[in-house]
Amino acid sequence: MRDTIRFLKGGEIVELSDVKPTETLLDYLRLRAGEKGTKEGCGEGDCGACTVAIGRLVEGKLVYQPVNSCIQLLGMIDGAELVTVEDLAEDGRLHPVQRAMADLHGSQCGFCTPGFIMSLFTLYHAEGETRSRKAVTDWLAGNLCRCTGYRPIIDAALESCFDSADDAFAWRGNETREKLRLITDSSDIFIGDSESFFASPTSIDGLAALYRQHPDATIVSGATDVGLWITKQLRALPKVIWLGRIYGLDRIEETPSGLLIGATASYVTCETAIAALSPDLGELWRRIGSKQVRVSGTVGGNIANGSPIGDTPPALIALGATLELQNADGSRTLPLEDFFIDYGRQDRKEDEFVTGVFVPRPDPNQIFRCYKISKRFDQDISAVMGAFRFTVMDSKITEARIAYGGMAGTPKRAKGAETALIGASLEDPSTWGAGMKALLSDYTPMTDMRASAEYRMETARALLAKALMEASGTEAAQVRVLAAREAAE
């Protein structure tokens, strides 16, 4: 057990013992370290002004990834290298991405610029990215510019980010890796006392024991939602248990029957494996939050949070996923759909926690489609999320699993529509009407800031029609805006 966190900054080891449970990384940088280059914009992980880079060892390689420091807890950077905009220049010479931004006029007021620079720094160090506008815009989807406009910023990225890394961080890579190994250990972290603490166990058994002792603690995985509880809802969270150091909880296991995703596996970590199950899942993953959000956010956290508008549960429910839960007494599994009882209520005992989710691989005779509808294409919460799995024999639907998010207080299956579609022919659209009509009885959607009840119902029915059309052989470019756009390029 240790009562400090340790990380690298500027090549030096920093050790802190005075870490408050809900202290954010941004507050540490600006208020304690006195580094004002990292800006505070939205305070909720949307604008990217607060982006910093976190370097960690991944299978022995040093990998830099962008995170929103406004919703990243300070304790969560234990064992990592922290890189801010102040760290980039070397002996008075600008970093290559800084120089490209200056030369190509990528900054005006400059408020958003440090965040762009840090996102580009992580792209500069990324491996396997192809030089393209699409790669840049995907990487920068979480960075908002209010005055310059994106064209010169994208030009700067294309100019600087796709050749071999040749900066001080690459030159001292071996030294950094050795220091990261030095500060990484298997000791549990506990900073504080029984009334208020930041804790980070390294084993599932240690987590189970700690959570049984403190069932009122807040469990944090990526903090992409809990961070907003702190910055926007101003909640008092005196006890925080971070799962990021638990060995094996981030596992990703591919089997012939499906994919097991550990509770702390981030969206970025599992995106390749999930896309292999279905291209639609890959596209859904690409539109979950931003690069910064997908680096931190986890599938397990998205499920455990129980949001009725979470992007992943409807898709995983339609695929027949099962959930793993554990406490000090043992573990159990249940169908993912049964985990969600009512708004804000899940089938989870007081001291239970999510350990993973198993996602079945679609059979050759099954067709899976999912669609996300939101006001913004990138980095927005769904107004309606629809997912569909049809089992087909001789062009007839023999089984249907349909799930929606945003249509009820929980992610919920459309069981009436599922039953009505059994026997429907993909070759005869006139047989689809019973399923479309049944949706009207499956849900009573609400009106809120994202959409009206009427819009949600009409959209849900349209998504079912779209899924059936695609299943019948209609080209995606005829029914999907994104596919039509890509086909035109």
Short mmCIF file of C-alpha atoms in Angstrom, two decimals:
data_model
loop_
_atom_site.label_atom_id
_atom_site.label_comp_id
_atom_site.label_asym_id
_atom_site.label_seq_id
_atom_site.Cartn_x
_atom_site.Cartn_y
_atom_site.Cartn_z
CA MET A 1 0.00 0.00 0.00
CA ARG A 2 1.26 3.49 -0.82
CA ASP A 3 -0.24 6.88 -0.11
CA THR A 4 1.12 8.77 -3.12
CA ILE A 5 0.70 8.93 -6.86
CA ARG A 6 3.72 9.07 -9.16
CA PHE A 7 4.06 10.33 -12.70
CA LEU A 8 6.61 11.84 -15.10
CA LYS A 9 6.61 15.50 -16.08
CA GLY A 10 9.38 17.10 -18.10
CA GLY A 11 11.47 13.97 -17.75
CA GLU A 12 11.34 14.08 -13.94
CA ILE A 13 9.45 11.91 -11.49
CA VAL A 14 6.71 13.78 -9.59
CA GLU A 15 5.32 12.24 -6.41
CA LEU A 16 2.24 13.68 -4.70
CA SER A 17 0.66 12.71 -1.41
CA ASP A 18 -1.93 15.50 -1.17
CA VAL A 19 -4.38 14.29 -3.83
CA LYS A 20 -8.03 15.06 -3.18
CA PRO A 21 -10.60 12.49 -4.39
CA THR A 22 -12.16 14.79 -6.99
CA GLU A 23 -9.22 17.03 -7.87
CA THR A 24 -9.02 17.28 -11.64
CA LEU A 25 -5.83 17.26 -13.63
CA LEU A 26 -6.70 20.68 -15.05
CA ASP A 27 -7.04 22.20 -11.58
CA TYR A 28 -3.72 20.69 -10.57
CA LEU A 29 -1.98 22.17 -13.60
CA ARG A 30 -3.44 25.66 -13.36
CA LEU A 31 -3.89 26.13 -9.62
CA ARG A 32 -1.06 24.10 -8.12
CA ALA A 33 1.62 23.67 -10.78
CA GLY A 34 1.09 27.18 -12.14
CA GLU A 35 1.02 26.02 -15.77
CA LYS A 36 -1.55 28.22 -17.45
CA GLY A 37 -0.99 27.08 -21.05
CA THR A 38 -3.68 24.42 -20.68
CA LYS A 39 -7.00 26.28 -20.91
CA GLU A 40 -10.37 25.74 -19.31
CA GLY A 41 -13.21 26.02 -21.78
CA CYS A 42 -16.40 24.03 -21.41
CA GLY A 43 -15.38 22.06 -18.31
CA GLU A 44 -17.14 18.94 -19.60
CA GLY A 45 -14.82 17.36 -22.14
CA ASP A 46 -16.45 18.84 -25.26
CA CYS A 47 -14.27 21.68 -26.52
CA GLY A 48 -10.75 20.26 -26.18
CA ALA A 49 -9.13 23.48 -24.92
CA CYS A 50 -7.82 21.56 -21.91
CA THR A 51 -6.30 18.67 -23.90
CA VAL A 52 -3.03 17.25 -22.61
CA ALA A 53 -1.11 14.13 -23.65
CA ILE A 54 -0.70 11.08 -21.45
CA GLY A 55 2.09 8.64 -22.24
CA ARG A 56 1.82 5.03 -21.09
CA LEU A 57 3.52 1.75 -21.84
CA VAL A 58 1.31 -0.46 -24.00
CA GLU A 59 2.82 -3.90 -24.59
CA GLY A 60 6.24 -2.36 -24.05
CA LYS A 61 5.69 0.57 -26.42
CA LEU A 62 5.43 4.18 -25.32
CA VAL A 63 2.07 5.47 -26.55
CA TYR A 64 0.89 9.07 -26.26
CA GLN A 65 -2.85 9.73 -26.21
CA PRO A 66 -4.94 12.90 -25.76
CA VAL A 67 -7.20 13.37 -22.75
CA ASN A 68 -9.46 16.15 -21.51
CA SER A 69 -7.76 17.32 -18.33
CA CYS A 70 -10.93 19.06 -17.11
CA ILE A 71 -12.64 15.70 -16.46
CA GLN A 72 -9.55 13.57 -15.81
CA LEU A 73 -8.93 13.06 -12.11
CA LEU A 74 -5.41 13.84 -10.95
CA GLY A 75 -5.03 10.42 -9.34
CA MET A 76 -5.72 8.73 -12.67
CA ILE A 77 -2.35 9.70 -14.15
CA ASP A 78 -0.41 7.51 -11.73
CA GLY A 79 2.27 5.60 -13.62
CA ALA A 80 2.05 7.78 -16.73
CA GLU A 81 3.97 10.59 -18.39
CA LEU A 82 2.11 13.90 -18.44
CA VAL A 83 2.87 16.21 -21.36
CA THR A 84 1.49 19.74 -21.59
CA VAL A 85 2.01 22.50 -24.11
CA GLU A 86 4.75 23.98 -21.90
CA ASP A 87 6.83 20.82 -22.41
CA LEU A 88 7.04 20.85 -26.21
CA ALA A 89 9.56 23.51 -27.16
CA GLU A 90 13.21 22.38 -26.92
CA ASP A 91 15.97 24.93 -26.29
CA GLY A 92 13.77 27.72 -27.59
CA ARG A 93 12.83 25.85 -30.77
CA LEU A 94 9.18 25.17 -31.40
CA HIS A 95 7.99 21.61 -31.71
CA PRO A 96 7.23 20.62 -35.34
CA VAL A 97 3.46 20.82 -34.80
CA GLN A 98 3.82 24.23 -33.14
CA ARG A 99 5.95 25.47 -36.02
CA ALA A 100 3.45 24.19 -38.60
CA MET A 101 0.56 25.89 -36.79
CA ALA A 102 2.49 29.18 -36.74
CA ASP A 103 3.69 28.99 -40.34
CA LEU A 104 0.28 28.04 -41.72
CA HIS A 105 -1.66 30.60 -39.65
CA GLY A 106 -3.57 28.06 -37.57
CA SER A 107 -4.18 30.38 -34.62
CA GLN A 108 -5.98 33.65 -34.02
CA CYS A 109 -7.11 34.31 -30.45
CA GLY A 110 -5.06 31.31 -29.32
CA PHE A 111 -7.41 30.12 -26.60
CA CYS A 112 -8.10 26.80 -28.29
CA THR A 113 -4.60 26.47 -29.76
CA PRO A 114 -2.88 24.62 -26.87
CA GLY A 115 -5.55 21.91 -27.06
CA PHE A 116 -5.13 21.56 -30.82
CA ILE A 117 -1.36 21.44 -30.39
CA MET A 118 -1.58 18.65 -27.84
CA SER A 119 -4.00 16.61 -29.95
CA LEU A 120 -1.66 17.05 -32.90
CA PHE A 121 1.29 16.07 -30.72
CA THR A 122 -0.38 12.71 -30.08
CA LEU A 123 -1.13 12.32 -33.81
CA TYR A 124 2.53 13.18 -34.51
CA HIS A 125 3.54 10.22 -32.33
CA ALA A 126 0.82 7.83 -33.54
CA GLU A 127 1.80 4.83 -35.64
CA GLY A 128 0.02 3.53 -38.69
CA GLU A 129 -2.02 6.64 -39.54
CA THR A 130 -2.36 7.45 -43.24
CA ARG A 131 -1.84 11.06 -44.29
CA SER A 132 -5.36 12.19 -45.12
CA ARG A 133 -7.85 14.87 -44.26
CA LYS A 134 -10.20 12.24 -42.83
CA ALA A 135 -7.53 10.97 -40.43
CA VAL A 136 -6.94 14.53 -39.21
CA THR A 137 -10.61 15.44 -38.79
CA ASP A 138 -11.29 12.21 -36.91
CA TRP A 139 -8.36 12.97 -34.60
CA LEU A 140 -9.46 16.58 -34.04
CA ALA A 141 -13.21 15.97 -33.66
CA GLY A 142 -12.90 16.80 -29.95
CA ASN A 143 -11.20 20.16 -30.47
CA LEU A 144 -13.37 23.21 -31.08
CA CYS A 145 -12.03 26.32 -32.83
CA ARG A 146 -14.15 29.42 -32.45
CA CYS A 147 -12.30 31.88 -34.66
CA THR A 148 -9.52 30.56 -36.90
CA GLY A 149 -11.47 28.01 -38.91
CA TYR A 150 -10.30 24.47 -39.40
CA ARG A 151 -8.68 24.61 -42.84
CA PRO A 152 -5.29 26.04 -41.74
CA ILE A 153 -5.28 23.78 -38.68
CA ILE A 154 -5.87 20.73 -40.84
CA ASP A 155 -3.16 21.96 -43.22
CA ALA A 156 -0.74 22.18 -40.29
CA ALA A 157 -1.59 18.62 -39.29
CA LEU A 158 -1.09 17.31 -42.82
CA GLU A 159 2.22 19.17 -43.01
CA SER A 160 3.69 17.96 -39.71
CA CYS A 161 2.09 14.81 -38.35
CA PHE A 162 2.63 11.93 -40.75
CA ASP A 163 6.39 11.44 -40.93
CA SER A 164 8.52 9.57 -38.40
CA ALA A 165 8.56 11.31 -35.02
CA ASP A 166 11.75 13.34 -34.63
CA ASP A 167 11.47 15.35 -31.43
CA ALA A 168 12.86 15.31 -27.91
CA PHE A 169 10.21 12.80 -26.81
CA ALA A 170 11.30 10.34 -29.50
CA TRP A 171 14.99 10.93 -28.73
CA ARG A 172 14.60 10.15 -25.04
CA GLY A 173 12.04 7.38 -25.53
CA ASN A 174 14.23 4.66 -23.99
CA GLU A 175 14.87 6.78 -20.92
CA THR A 176 11.16 7.53 -20.55
CA ARG A 177 10.24 3.86 -20.81
CA GLU A 178 12.71 2.96 -18.08
CA LYS A 179 11.37 5.67 -15.76
CA LEU A 180 7.79 4.57 -16.38
CA ARG A 181 8.76 1.01 -15.43
CA LEU A 182 10.44 2.38 -12.33
CA ILE A 183 7.32 4.17 -11.06
CA THR A 184 4.92 1.35 -11.93
CA ASP A 185 4.27 -1.20 -9.20
CA SER A 186 1.58 -3.52 -7.89
CA SER A 187 0.97 -1.63 -4.66
CA ASP A 188 -2.57 -0.51 -3.91
CA ILE A 189 -2.97 3.25 -3.60
CA PHE A 190 -4.94 4.76 -0.72
CA ILE A 191 -4.69 8.51 -0.13
CA GLY A 192 -6.84 9.93 2.66
CA ASP A 193 -8.78 8.33 5.50
CA SER A 194 -11.92 6.26 5.99
CA GLU A 195 -14.13 9.33 5.50
CA SER A 196 -12.53 10.74 2.36
CA PHE A 197 -10.05 9.07 0.03
CA PHE A 198 -8.75 8.41 -3.46
CA ALA A 199 -7.99 4.71 -3.85
CA SER A 200 -6.68 2.55 -6.66
CA PRO A 201 -6.42 -1.19 -6.02
CA THR A 202 -4.42 -3.45 -8.33
CA SER A 203 -6.46 -6.66 -8.05
CA ILE A 204 -10.11 -7.62 -8.34
CA ASP A 205 -9.99 -9.20 -4.89
CA GLY A 206 -8.57 -5.98 -3.46
CA LEU A 207 -11.33 -3.99 -5.16
CA ALA A 208 -14.01 -6.36 -3.85
CA ALA A 209 -12.74 -6.07 -0.29
CA LEU A 210 -12.43 -2.27 -0.44
CA TYR A 211 -15.85 -1.80 -2.05
CA ARG A 212 -17.52 -4.05 0.52
CA GLN A 213 -16.00 -1.89 3.24
CA HIS A 214 -17.05 1.32 1.44
CA PRO A 215 -20.16 0.59 -0.69
CA ASP A 216 -20.88 4.33 -0.72
CA ALA A 217 -17.71 5.00 -2.71
CA THR A 218 -17.89 6.17 -6.31
CA ILE A 219 -16.26 3.72 -8.71
CA VAL A 220 -14.47 5.45 -11.57
CA SER A 221 -13.12 3.91 -14.74
CA GLY A 222 -12.64 6.62 -17.38
CA ALA A 223 -14.40 9.51 -15.55
CA THR A 224 -15.91 10.81 -18.79
CA ASP A 225 -19.26 10.98 -17.01
CA VAL A 226 -18.23 11.16 -13.35
CA GLY A 227 -16.04 14.11 -14.31
CA LEU A 228 -19.20 16.03 -15.19
CA TRP A 229 -20.73 15.14 -11.84
CA ILE A 230 -17.81 17.06 -10.37
CA THR A 231 -17.48 20.00 -12.76
CA LYS A 232 -21.13 20.60 -13.69
CA GLN A 233 -23.30 19.07 -10.99
CA LEU A 234 -20.83 20.03 -8.25
CA ARG A 235 -21.44 16.77 -6.44
CA ALA A 236 -19.50 15.94 -3.31
CA LEU A 237 -17.79 12.59 -3.90
CA PRO A 238 -15.68 12.03 -0.79
CA LYS A 239 -14.70 8.44 -1.66
CA VAL A 240 -13.37 7.56 -5.10
CA ILE A 241 -12.09 4.17 -6.23
CA TRP A 242 -10.31 4.22 -9.60
CA LEU A 243 -10.17 0.92 -11.49
CA GLY A 244 -7.42 1.80 -13.95
CA ARG A 245 -4.63 -0.16 -12.25
CA ILE A 246 -6.45 -3.48 -11.73
CA TYR A 247 -4.50 -6.19 -13.51
CA GLY A 248 -6.50 -7.99 -16.18
CA LEU A 249 -9.66 -5.90 -15.90
CA ASP A 250 -8.82 -4.31 -19.25
CA ARG A 251 -8.66 -7.68 -21.02
CA ILE A 252 -9.98 -8.17 -24.54
CA GLU A 253 -10.42 -11.79 -25.53
CA GLU A 254 -11.55 -12.84 -29.01
CA THR A 255 -13.09 -16.28 -29.33
CA PRO A 256 -14.90 -18.07 -32.18
CA SER A 257 -18.19 -17.35 -30.42
CA GLY A 258 -17.64 -13.69 -29.60
CA LEU A 259 -15.68 -11.00 -27.80
CA LEU A 260 -15.07 -10.52 -24.08
CA ILE A 261 -14.43 -6.89 -23.15
CA GLY A 262 -13.07 -6.19 -19.67
CA ALA A 263 -14.68 -3.42 -17.66
CA THR A 264 -11.74 -1.01 -17.94
CA ALA A 265 -10.97 -1.59 -21.63
CA SER A 266 -11.26 1.79 -23.32
CA TYR A 267 -13.15 2.40 -26.54
CA VAL A 268 -9.85 2.96 -28.33
CA THR A 269 -8.38 -0.28 -27.00
CA CYS A 270 -11.23 -2.45 -28.24
CA GLU A 271 -12.23 -0.59 -31.41
CA THR A 272 -10.40 -2.95 -33.78
CA ALA A 273 -11.85 -6.06 -32.17
CA ILE A 274 -15.38 -4.63 -32.01
CA ALA A 275 -15.26 -3.53 -35.66
CA ALA A 276 -14.31 -7.11 -36.60
CA LEU A 277 -17.70 -8.23 -35.24
CA SER A 278 -19.53 -5.77 -37.47
CA PRO A 279 -18.55 -2.72 -39.57
CA ASP A 280 -21.59 -0.96 -38.09
CA LEU A 281 -20.11 -1.38 -34.61
CA GLY A 282 -16.85 0.09 -35.88
CA GLU A 283 -18.67 3.13 -37.23
CA LEU A 284 -20.63 3.49 -33.98
CA TRP A 285 -17.40 3.39 -31.98
CA ARG A 286 -15.89 6.11 -34.21
CA ARG A 287 -18.75 8.44 -33.32
CA ILE A 288 -18.70 7.89 -29.56
CA GLY A 289 -17.45 11.15 -28.11
CA SER A 290 -14.10 12.30 -29.43
CA LYS A 291 -10.60 10.86 -29.50
CA GLN A 292 -10.06 12.26 -26.01
CA VAL A 293 -13.27 10.65 -24.75
CA ARG A 294 -12.61 7.29 -26.42
CA VAL A 295 -9.11 7.15 -24.96
CA SER A 296 -10.48 7.54 -21.41
CA GLY A 297 -14.03 6.21 -21.62
CA THR A 298 -14.75 2.51 -21.20
CA VAL A 299 -17.46 0.16 -22.40
CA GLY A 300 -17.89 -1.17 -18.87
CA GLY A 301 -18.36 2.33 -17.52
CA ASN A 302 -20.91 3.18 -20.20
CA ILE A 303 -22.94 0.13 -19.18
CA ALA A 304 -22.54 0.46 -15.41
CA ASN A 305 -23.56 4.11 -15.59
CA GLY A 306 -27.03 2.99 -16.72
CA SER A 307 -27.77 5.95 -18.98
CA PRO A 308 -30.90 5.55 -21.17
CA ILE A 309 -29.02 7.30 -23.99
CA GLY A 310 -25.70 5.47 -23.75
CA ASP A 311 -24.52 4.48 -27.21
CA THR A 312 -23.22 0.98 -26.56
CA PRO A 313 -26.00 -0.84 -24.62
CA PRO A 314 -28.65 -0.93 -27.41
CA ALA A 315 -26.16 -2.38 -29.90
CA LEU A 316 -24.85 -4.93 -27.42
CA ILE A 317 -28.36 -5.88 -26.30
CA ALA A 318 -29.41 -6.48 -29.91
CA LEU A 319 -26.43 -8.82 -30.25
CA GLY A 320 -27.44 -10.75 -27.12
CA ALA A 321 -24.59 -9.64 -24.85
CA THR A 322 -24.19 -10.91 -21.29
CA LEU A 323 -22.77 -8.95 -18.37
CA GLU A 324 -20.32 -10.09 -15.70
CA LEU A 325 -20.71 -8.77 -12.12
CA GLN A 326 -18.65 -9.53 -9.05
CA ASN A 327 -18.35 -8.83 -5.33
CA ALA A 328 -16.46 -10.36 -2.42
CA ASP A 329 -18.77 -13.41 -2.45
CA GLY A 330 -18.20 -14.33 -6.11
CA SER A 331 -19.35 -13.51 -9.61
CA ARG A 332 -22.48 -13.90 -11.70
CA THR A 333 -23.64 -13.25 -15.24
CA LEU A 334 -26.93 -12.00 -16.62
CA PRO A 335 -28.31 -10.88 -19.98
CA LEU A 336 -27.30 -7.27 -20.49
CA GLU A 337 -30.90 -6.23 -21.11
CA ASP A 338 -31.86 -7.48 -17.63
CA PHE A 339 -29.26 -5.24 -15.96
CA PHE A 340 -31.33 -2.13 -16.67
CA ILE A 341 -34.37 -2.15 -14.36
CA ASP A 342 -35.62 1.43 -14.51
CA TYR A 343 -34.24 4.93 -14.95
CA GLY A 344 -31.26 5.20 -12.60
CA ARG A 345 -31.75 1.62 -11.32
CA GLN A 346 -29.70 -1.43 -12.30
CA ASP A 347 -29.65 -5.04 -11.15
CA ARG A 348 -26.53 -4.58 -9.05
CA LYS A 349 -26.08 -5.37 -5.39
CA GLU A 350 -24.73 -2.66 -3.11
CA ASP A 351 -21.14 -3.91 -3.31
CA GLU A 352 -21.19 -5.42 -6.82
CA PHE A 353 -19.22 -4.04 -9.73
CA VAL A 354 -19.07 -4.76 -13.45
CA THR A 355 -16.08 -6.85 -14.55
CA GLY A 356 -16.83 -7.38 -18.23
CA VAL A 357 -19.29 -7.93 -21.05
CA PHE A 358 -19.41 -10.80 -23.55
CA VAL A 359 -20.62 -9.89 -27.05
CA PRO A 360 -21.66 -12.81 -29.27
CA ARG A 361 -20.37 -12.91 -32.81
CA PRO A 362 -23.23 -12.75 -35.36
CA ASP A 363 -23.85 -16.05 -37.15
CA PRO A 364 -23.51 -16.19 -40.96
CA ASN A 365 -27.32 -16.20 -41.26
CA GLN A 366 -27.71 -13.14 -39.06
CA ILE A 367 -27.77 -9.54 -40.27
CA PHE A 368 -26.80 -6.78 -37.84
CA ARG A 369 -27.28 -3.05 -38.30
CA CYS A 370 -27.09 -0.10 -35.90
CA TYR A 371 -27.63 3.62 -36.34
CA LYS A 372 -26.96 6.66 -34.18
CA ILE A 373 -29.07 9.78 -34.63
CA SER A 374 -27.77 12.97 -33.00
CA LYS A 375 -27.88 16.70 -33.61
CA ARG A 376 -24.15 16.85 -34.37
CA PHE A 377 -22.47 14.10 -36.35
CA ASP A 378 -19.35 14.07 -34.15
CA GLN A 379 -19.11 14.09 -30.37
CA ASP A 380 -22.78 14.24 -29.53
CA ILE A 381 -25.16 12.18 -27.42
CA SER A 382 -27.78 10.16 -29.25
CA ALA A 383 -31.33 11.39 -29.53
CA VAL A 384 -32.20 7.90 -30.77
CA MET A 385 -29.95 4.88 -31.05
CA GLY A 386 -31.33 1.84 -32.90
CA ALA A 387 -29.80 -1.63 -33.22
CA PHE A 388 -31.18 -4.61 -35.12
CA ARG A 389 -30.22 -8.25 -35.52
CA PHE A 390 -32.25 -10.37 -37.93
CA THR A 391 -31.85 -14.12 -38.29
CA VAL A 392 -32.78 -15.01 -41.85
CA MET A 393 -33.57 -18.32 -43.57
CA ASP A 394 -34.66 -18.38 -47.22
CA SER A 395 -35.18 -14.59 -47.13
CA LYS A 396 -37.58 -14.87 -44.19
CA ILE A 397 -36.95 -13.47 -40.71
CA THR A 398 -36.99 -16.34 -38.22
CA GLU A 399 -35.85 -14.26 -35.24
CA ALA A 400 -35.42 -10.55 -34.54
CA ARG A 401 -33.68 -8.70 -31.75
CA ILE A 402 -34.34 -4.97 -31.76
CA ALA A 403 -33.13 -2.51 -29.13
CA TYR A 404 -33.30 1.27 -28.84
CA GLY A 405 -31.72 3.89 -26.67
CA GLY A 406 -33.40 7.24 -26.02
CA MET A 407 -36.89 5.76 -26.32
CA ALA A 408 -37.46 4.84 -22.66
CA GLY A 409 -36.00 5.24 -19.18
CA THR A 410 -33.55 2.42 -20.00
CA PRO A 411 -32.10 0.85 -23.15
CA LYS A 412 -34.99 -1.42 -24.11
CA ARG A 413 -35.91 -4.15 -26.57
CA ALA A 414 -38.87 -3.73 -28.93
CA LYS A 415 -40.38 -7.12 -28.17
CA GLY A 416 -43.67 -6.43 -29.92
CA ALA A 417 -41.92 -5.49 -33.13
CA GLU A 418 -39.61 -8.50 -32.80
CA THR A 419 -42.57 -10.88 -32.62
CA ALA A 420 -44.44 -9.14 -35.42
CA LEU A 421 -41.50 -9.47 -37.81
CA ILE A 422 -41.14 -13.25 -37.46
CA GLY A 423 -42.05 -14.71 -40.84
CA ALA A 424 -41.67 -11.40 -42.66
CA SER A 425 -40.01 -11.66 -46.05
CA LEU A 426 -37.08 -9.43 -46.88
CA GLU A 427 -38.20 -9.66 -50.51
CA ASP A 428 -41.68 -8.31 -49.74
CA PRO A 429 -41.77 -4.91 -47.94
CA SER A 430 -45.52 -5.26 -47.47
CA THR A 431 -44.79 -7.86 -44.76
CA TRP A 432 -42.84 -5.34 -42.69
CA GLY A 433 -45.83 -3.22 -41.72
CA ALA A 434 -46.82 -5.25 -38.66
CA GLY A 435 -43.37 -4.70 -37.14
CA MET A 436 -43.48 -0.99 -37.89
CA LYS A 437 -46.91 -0.70 -36.27
CA ALA A 438 -45.88 -2.69 -33.21
CA LEU A 439 -43.20 -0.13 -32.39
CA LEU A 440 -45.98 2.30 -31.50
CA SER A 441 -46.90 0.04 -28.57
CA ASP A 442 -43.35 -0.90 -27.59
CA TYR A 443 -42.34 2.60 -26.50
CA THR A 444 -43.72 5.81 -25.04
CA PRO A 445 -40.80 8.19 -25.65
CA MET A 446 -40.36 11.45 -23.82
CA THR A 447 -39.72 14.98 -25.03
CA ASP A 448 -36.54 16.68 -23.86
CA MET A 449 -33.85 19.05 -25.10
CA ARG A 450 -32.56 16.53 -27.64
CA ALA A 451 -35.80 15.57 -29.37
CA SER A 452 -39.56 15.51 -29.08
CA ALA A 453 -41.49 12.33 -28.39
CA GLU A 454 -43.00 12.51 -31.88
CA TYR A 455 -39.60 12.87 -33.52
CA ARG A 456 -38.22 9.93 -31.57
CA MET A 457 -41.06 7.64 -32.57
CA GLU A 458 -40.93 8.59 -36.23
CA THR A 459 -37.16 8.21 -36.23
CA ALA A 460 -37.33 4.81 -34.53
CA ARG A 461 -39.73 3.56 -37.19
CA ALA A 462 -37.56 5.02 -39.95
CA LEU A 463 -34.49 3.28 -38.55
CA LEU A 464 -36.31 -0.06 -38.50
CA ALA A 465 -37.34 0.48 -42.13
CA LYS A 466 -33.76 1.39 -43.00
CA ALA A 467 -32.42 -1.76 -41.33
CA LEU A 468 -34.93 -3.92 -43.20
CA MET A 469 -34.08 -2.23 -46.48
CA GLU A 470 -30.37 -2.84 -46.00
CA ALA A 471 -31.05 -6.43 -44.95
CA SER A 472 -33.03 -6.90 -48.17
CA GLY A 473 -30.02 -5.82 -50.24
CA THR A 474 -30.49 -2.06 -50.68
CA GLU A 475 -27.11 -0.36 -51.05
CA ALA A 476 -26.03 1.61 -47.97
CA ALA A 477 -25.34 4.67 -50.13
CA GLN A 478 -29.06 4.89 -50.87
CA VAL A 479 -30.14 5.02 -47.23
CA ARG A 480 -27.17 6.40 -45.27
CA VAL A 481 -26.02 10.00 -45.46
CA LEU A 482 -22.44 9.06 -44.55
CA ALA A 483 -22.26 6.30 -47.16
CA ALA A 484 -23.66 8.63 -49.83
CA ARG A 485 -21.09 11.28 -48.92
CA GLU A 486 -18.20 8.82 -49.05
CA ALA A 487 -19.44 7.40 -52.37
CA ALA A 488 -19.43 10.90 -53.85
CA GLU A 489 -15.84 11.64 -52.85
#
